Each structure stands twice: as C-alpha cells, then as structure tokens.
Coordinates of N, CA, C and O in Angstrom, one line a residue:
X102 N 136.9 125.0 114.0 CA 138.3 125.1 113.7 C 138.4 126.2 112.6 O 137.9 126.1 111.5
X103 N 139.4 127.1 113.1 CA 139.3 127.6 111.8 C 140.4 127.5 110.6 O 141.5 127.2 110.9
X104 N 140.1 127.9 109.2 CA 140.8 127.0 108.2 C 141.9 128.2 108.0 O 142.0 129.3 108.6
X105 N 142.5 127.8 107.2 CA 144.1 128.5 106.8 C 143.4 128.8 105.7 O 142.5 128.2 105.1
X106 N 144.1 130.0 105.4 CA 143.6 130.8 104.4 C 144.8 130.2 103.3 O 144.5 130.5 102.1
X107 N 145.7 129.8 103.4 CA 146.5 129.3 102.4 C 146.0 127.8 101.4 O 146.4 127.5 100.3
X108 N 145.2 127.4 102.2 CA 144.8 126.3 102.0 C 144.3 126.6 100.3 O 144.4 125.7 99.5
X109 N 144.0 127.7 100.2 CA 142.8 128.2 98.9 C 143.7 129.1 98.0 O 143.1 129.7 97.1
X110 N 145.1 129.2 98.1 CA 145.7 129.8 97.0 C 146.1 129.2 96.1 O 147.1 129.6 95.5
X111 N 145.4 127.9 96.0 CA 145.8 127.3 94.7 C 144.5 127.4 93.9 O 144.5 126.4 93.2
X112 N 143.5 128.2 93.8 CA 142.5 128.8 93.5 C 142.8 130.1 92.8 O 141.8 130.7 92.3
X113 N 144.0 130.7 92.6 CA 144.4 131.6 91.7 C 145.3 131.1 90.4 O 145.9 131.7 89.5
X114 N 145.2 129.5 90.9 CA 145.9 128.9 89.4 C 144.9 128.1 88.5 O 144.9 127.9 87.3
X115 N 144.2 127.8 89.4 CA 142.9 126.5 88.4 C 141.7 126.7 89.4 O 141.8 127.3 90.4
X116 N 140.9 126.2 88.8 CA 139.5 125.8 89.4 C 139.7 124.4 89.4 O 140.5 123.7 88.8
X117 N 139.0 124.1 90.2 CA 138.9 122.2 90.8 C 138.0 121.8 90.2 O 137.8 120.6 90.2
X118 N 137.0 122.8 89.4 CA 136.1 121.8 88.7 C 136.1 122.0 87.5 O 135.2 122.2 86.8
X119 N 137.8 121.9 86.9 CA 138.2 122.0 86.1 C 138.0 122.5 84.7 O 138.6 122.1 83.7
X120 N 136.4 123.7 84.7 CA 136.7 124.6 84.2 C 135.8 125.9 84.7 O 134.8 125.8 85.3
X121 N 136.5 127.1 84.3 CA 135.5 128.1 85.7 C 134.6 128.7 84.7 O 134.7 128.8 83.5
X122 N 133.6 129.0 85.8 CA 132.5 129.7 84.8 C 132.8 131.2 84.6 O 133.6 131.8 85.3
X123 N 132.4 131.7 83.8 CA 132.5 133.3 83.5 C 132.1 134.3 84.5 O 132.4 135.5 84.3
X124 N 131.4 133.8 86.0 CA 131.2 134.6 86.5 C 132.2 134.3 88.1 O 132.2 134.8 89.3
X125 N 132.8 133.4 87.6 CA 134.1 132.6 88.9 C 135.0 134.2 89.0 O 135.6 134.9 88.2
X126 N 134.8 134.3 90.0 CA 135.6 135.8 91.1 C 137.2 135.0 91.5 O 137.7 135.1 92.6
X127 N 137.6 134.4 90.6 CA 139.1 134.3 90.5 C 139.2 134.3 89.0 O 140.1 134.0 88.3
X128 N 138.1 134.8 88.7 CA 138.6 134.5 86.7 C 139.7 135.7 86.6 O 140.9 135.3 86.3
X129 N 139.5 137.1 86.8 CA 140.4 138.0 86.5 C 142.1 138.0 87.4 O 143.2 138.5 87.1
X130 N 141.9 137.5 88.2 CA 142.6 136.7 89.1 C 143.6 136.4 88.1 O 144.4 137.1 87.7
X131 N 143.2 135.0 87.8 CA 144.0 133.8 86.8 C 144.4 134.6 85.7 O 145.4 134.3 85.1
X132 N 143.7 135.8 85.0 CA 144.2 136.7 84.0 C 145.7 137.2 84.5 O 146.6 137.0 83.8
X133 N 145.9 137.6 85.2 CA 147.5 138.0 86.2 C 148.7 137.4 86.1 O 149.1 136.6 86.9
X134 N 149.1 137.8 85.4 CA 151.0 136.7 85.6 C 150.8 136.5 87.1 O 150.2 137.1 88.0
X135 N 151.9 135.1 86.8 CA 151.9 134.2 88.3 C 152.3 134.9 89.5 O 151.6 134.8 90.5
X136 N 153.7 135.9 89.3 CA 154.2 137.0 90.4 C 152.6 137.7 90.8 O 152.2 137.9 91.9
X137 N 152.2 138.0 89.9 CA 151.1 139.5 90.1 C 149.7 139.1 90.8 O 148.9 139.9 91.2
X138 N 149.6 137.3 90.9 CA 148.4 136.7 91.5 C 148.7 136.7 92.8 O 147.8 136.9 93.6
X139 N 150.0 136.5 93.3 CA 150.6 135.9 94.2 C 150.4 137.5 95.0 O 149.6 137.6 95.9
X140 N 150.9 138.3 94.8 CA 151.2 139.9 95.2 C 150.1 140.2 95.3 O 149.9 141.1 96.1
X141 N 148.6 139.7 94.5 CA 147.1 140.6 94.8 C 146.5 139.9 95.7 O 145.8 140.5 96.4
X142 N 146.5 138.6 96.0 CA 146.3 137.5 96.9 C 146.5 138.2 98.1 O 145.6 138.3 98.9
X143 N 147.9 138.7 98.6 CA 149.0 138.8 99.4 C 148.5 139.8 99.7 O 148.1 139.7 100.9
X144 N 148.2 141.2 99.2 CA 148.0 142.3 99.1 C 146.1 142.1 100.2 O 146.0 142.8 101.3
X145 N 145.3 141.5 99.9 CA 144.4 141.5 100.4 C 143.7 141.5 101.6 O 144.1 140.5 102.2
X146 N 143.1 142.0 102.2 CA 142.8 142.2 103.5 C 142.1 140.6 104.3 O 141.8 139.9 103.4
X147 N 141.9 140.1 105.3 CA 141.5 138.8 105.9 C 140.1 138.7 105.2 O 139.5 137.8 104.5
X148 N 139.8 139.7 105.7 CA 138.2 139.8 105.3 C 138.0 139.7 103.6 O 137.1 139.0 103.1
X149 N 138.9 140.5 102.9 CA 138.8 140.1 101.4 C 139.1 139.1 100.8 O 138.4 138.8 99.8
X150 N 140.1 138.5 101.3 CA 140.1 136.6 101.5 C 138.7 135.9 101.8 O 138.1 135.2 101.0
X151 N 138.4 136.4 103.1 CA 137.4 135.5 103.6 C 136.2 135.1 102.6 O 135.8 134.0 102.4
X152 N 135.7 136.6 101.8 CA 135.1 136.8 101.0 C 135.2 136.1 99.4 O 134.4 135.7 98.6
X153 N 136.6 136.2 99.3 CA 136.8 135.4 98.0 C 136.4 133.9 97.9 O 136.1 133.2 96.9
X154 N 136.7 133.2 99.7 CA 136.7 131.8 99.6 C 135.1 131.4 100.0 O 134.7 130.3 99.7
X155 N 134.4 132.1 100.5 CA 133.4 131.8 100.6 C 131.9 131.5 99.8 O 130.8 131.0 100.0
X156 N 132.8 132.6 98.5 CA 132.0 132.6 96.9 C 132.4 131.4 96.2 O 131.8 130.6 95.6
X157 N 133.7 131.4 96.4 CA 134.4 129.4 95.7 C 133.4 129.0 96.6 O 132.3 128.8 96.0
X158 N 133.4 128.8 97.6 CA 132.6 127.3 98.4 C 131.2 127.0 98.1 O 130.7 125.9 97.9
X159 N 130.4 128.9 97.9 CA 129.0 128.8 97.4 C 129.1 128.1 95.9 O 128.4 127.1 95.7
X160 N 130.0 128.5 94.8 CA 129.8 127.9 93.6 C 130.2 126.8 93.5 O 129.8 126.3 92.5
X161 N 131.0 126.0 94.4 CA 131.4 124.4 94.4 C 130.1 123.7 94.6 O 129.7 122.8 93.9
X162 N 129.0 124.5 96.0 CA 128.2 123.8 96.4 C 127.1 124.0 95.0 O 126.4 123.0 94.9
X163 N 126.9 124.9 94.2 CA 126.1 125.2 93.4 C 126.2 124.2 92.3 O 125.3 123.5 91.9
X164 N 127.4 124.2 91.9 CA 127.8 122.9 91.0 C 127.6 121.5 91.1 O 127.6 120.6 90.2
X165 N 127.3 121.3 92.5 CA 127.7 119.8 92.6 C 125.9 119.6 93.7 O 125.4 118.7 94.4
X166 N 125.4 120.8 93.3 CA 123.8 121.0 94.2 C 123.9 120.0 95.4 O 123.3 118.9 95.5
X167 N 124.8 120.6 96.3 CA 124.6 120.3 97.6 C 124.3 122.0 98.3 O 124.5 123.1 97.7
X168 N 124.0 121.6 99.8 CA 124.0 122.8 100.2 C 125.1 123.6 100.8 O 125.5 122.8 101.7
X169 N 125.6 124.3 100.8 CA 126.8 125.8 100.9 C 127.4 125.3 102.6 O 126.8 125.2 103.7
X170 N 128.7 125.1 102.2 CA 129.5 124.6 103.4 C 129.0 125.3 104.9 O 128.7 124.7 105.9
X171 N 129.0 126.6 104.9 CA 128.3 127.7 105.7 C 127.2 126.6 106.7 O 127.3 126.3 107.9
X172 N 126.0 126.2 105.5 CA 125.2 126.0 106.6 C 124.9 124.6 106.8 O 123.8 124.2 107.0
X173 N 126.2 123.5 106.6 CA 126.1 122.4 107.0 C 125.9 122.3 108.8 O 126.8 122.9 109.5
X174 N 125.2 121.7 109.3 CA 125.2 121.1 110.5 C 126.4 120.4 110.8 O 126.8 119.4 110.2
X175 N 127.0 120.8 111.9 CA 127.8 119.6 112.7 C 127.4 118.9 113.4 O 127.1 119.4 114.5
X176 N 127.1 117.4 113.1 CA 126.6 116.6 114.5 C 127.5 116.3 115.4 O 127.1 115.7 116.4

C-alpha cells in the first residue's frame, strides 16, 4: 500500500519523540515560519519527500533500536 505523503507533514512542526536531535533533517525545516514550512514542503519534489520521510523512519527506528520500517518483513 502505498502511504500518503501527508500523513508526515506534521513532521515540520514537532518531532514525535518529543525532542529532535541536531542532526534531524526537519530541524532547519522547523526554523521556518509556519507559512514558509508549509510552501518548502509543498514546493518539493515526490522523490524529495520520499527522501525526507524515509530518514524520520530510519531515526525513529534508531531511537527506539528496532530495525528500519524499509526492511520489515510482511508475513
């Protein structure tokens, strides 16, 4: 299935693990007035999305040391 890319723009207001590390690839993001996150979000290509959510998913998995959504098995 594939996921909605909206699903993850609430990732340019907070981190879910309620505080981001220095090297979190929405930190400069979150530096942006609210209009101006919303418009570079918007502005981005699928692929530059895809890219942004897939570094959140690596660092959620890194935090919580499970392994990276990517290479979960579906049984």
């Amino acid at each position: 299935m594939k996921e909605e890319v909206s699903y993850y723009y609430g990732l340019v207001f907070s981190c879910p693990m309620n505080k981001e590390l220095d090297t979190c690839v929405y930190k400069e993001i979150r530096e942006l007035s609210l209009s101006e996150r919303i418009k570079y979000i918007n502005s981005l290509t699928s692929n530059d999305r895809a890219t942004l959510i897939q570094k959140h998913k690596n660092c959620i998995c890194q935090r919580e040391n499970k392994v990276p959504f990517s290479r979960i098995a579906i049984l």
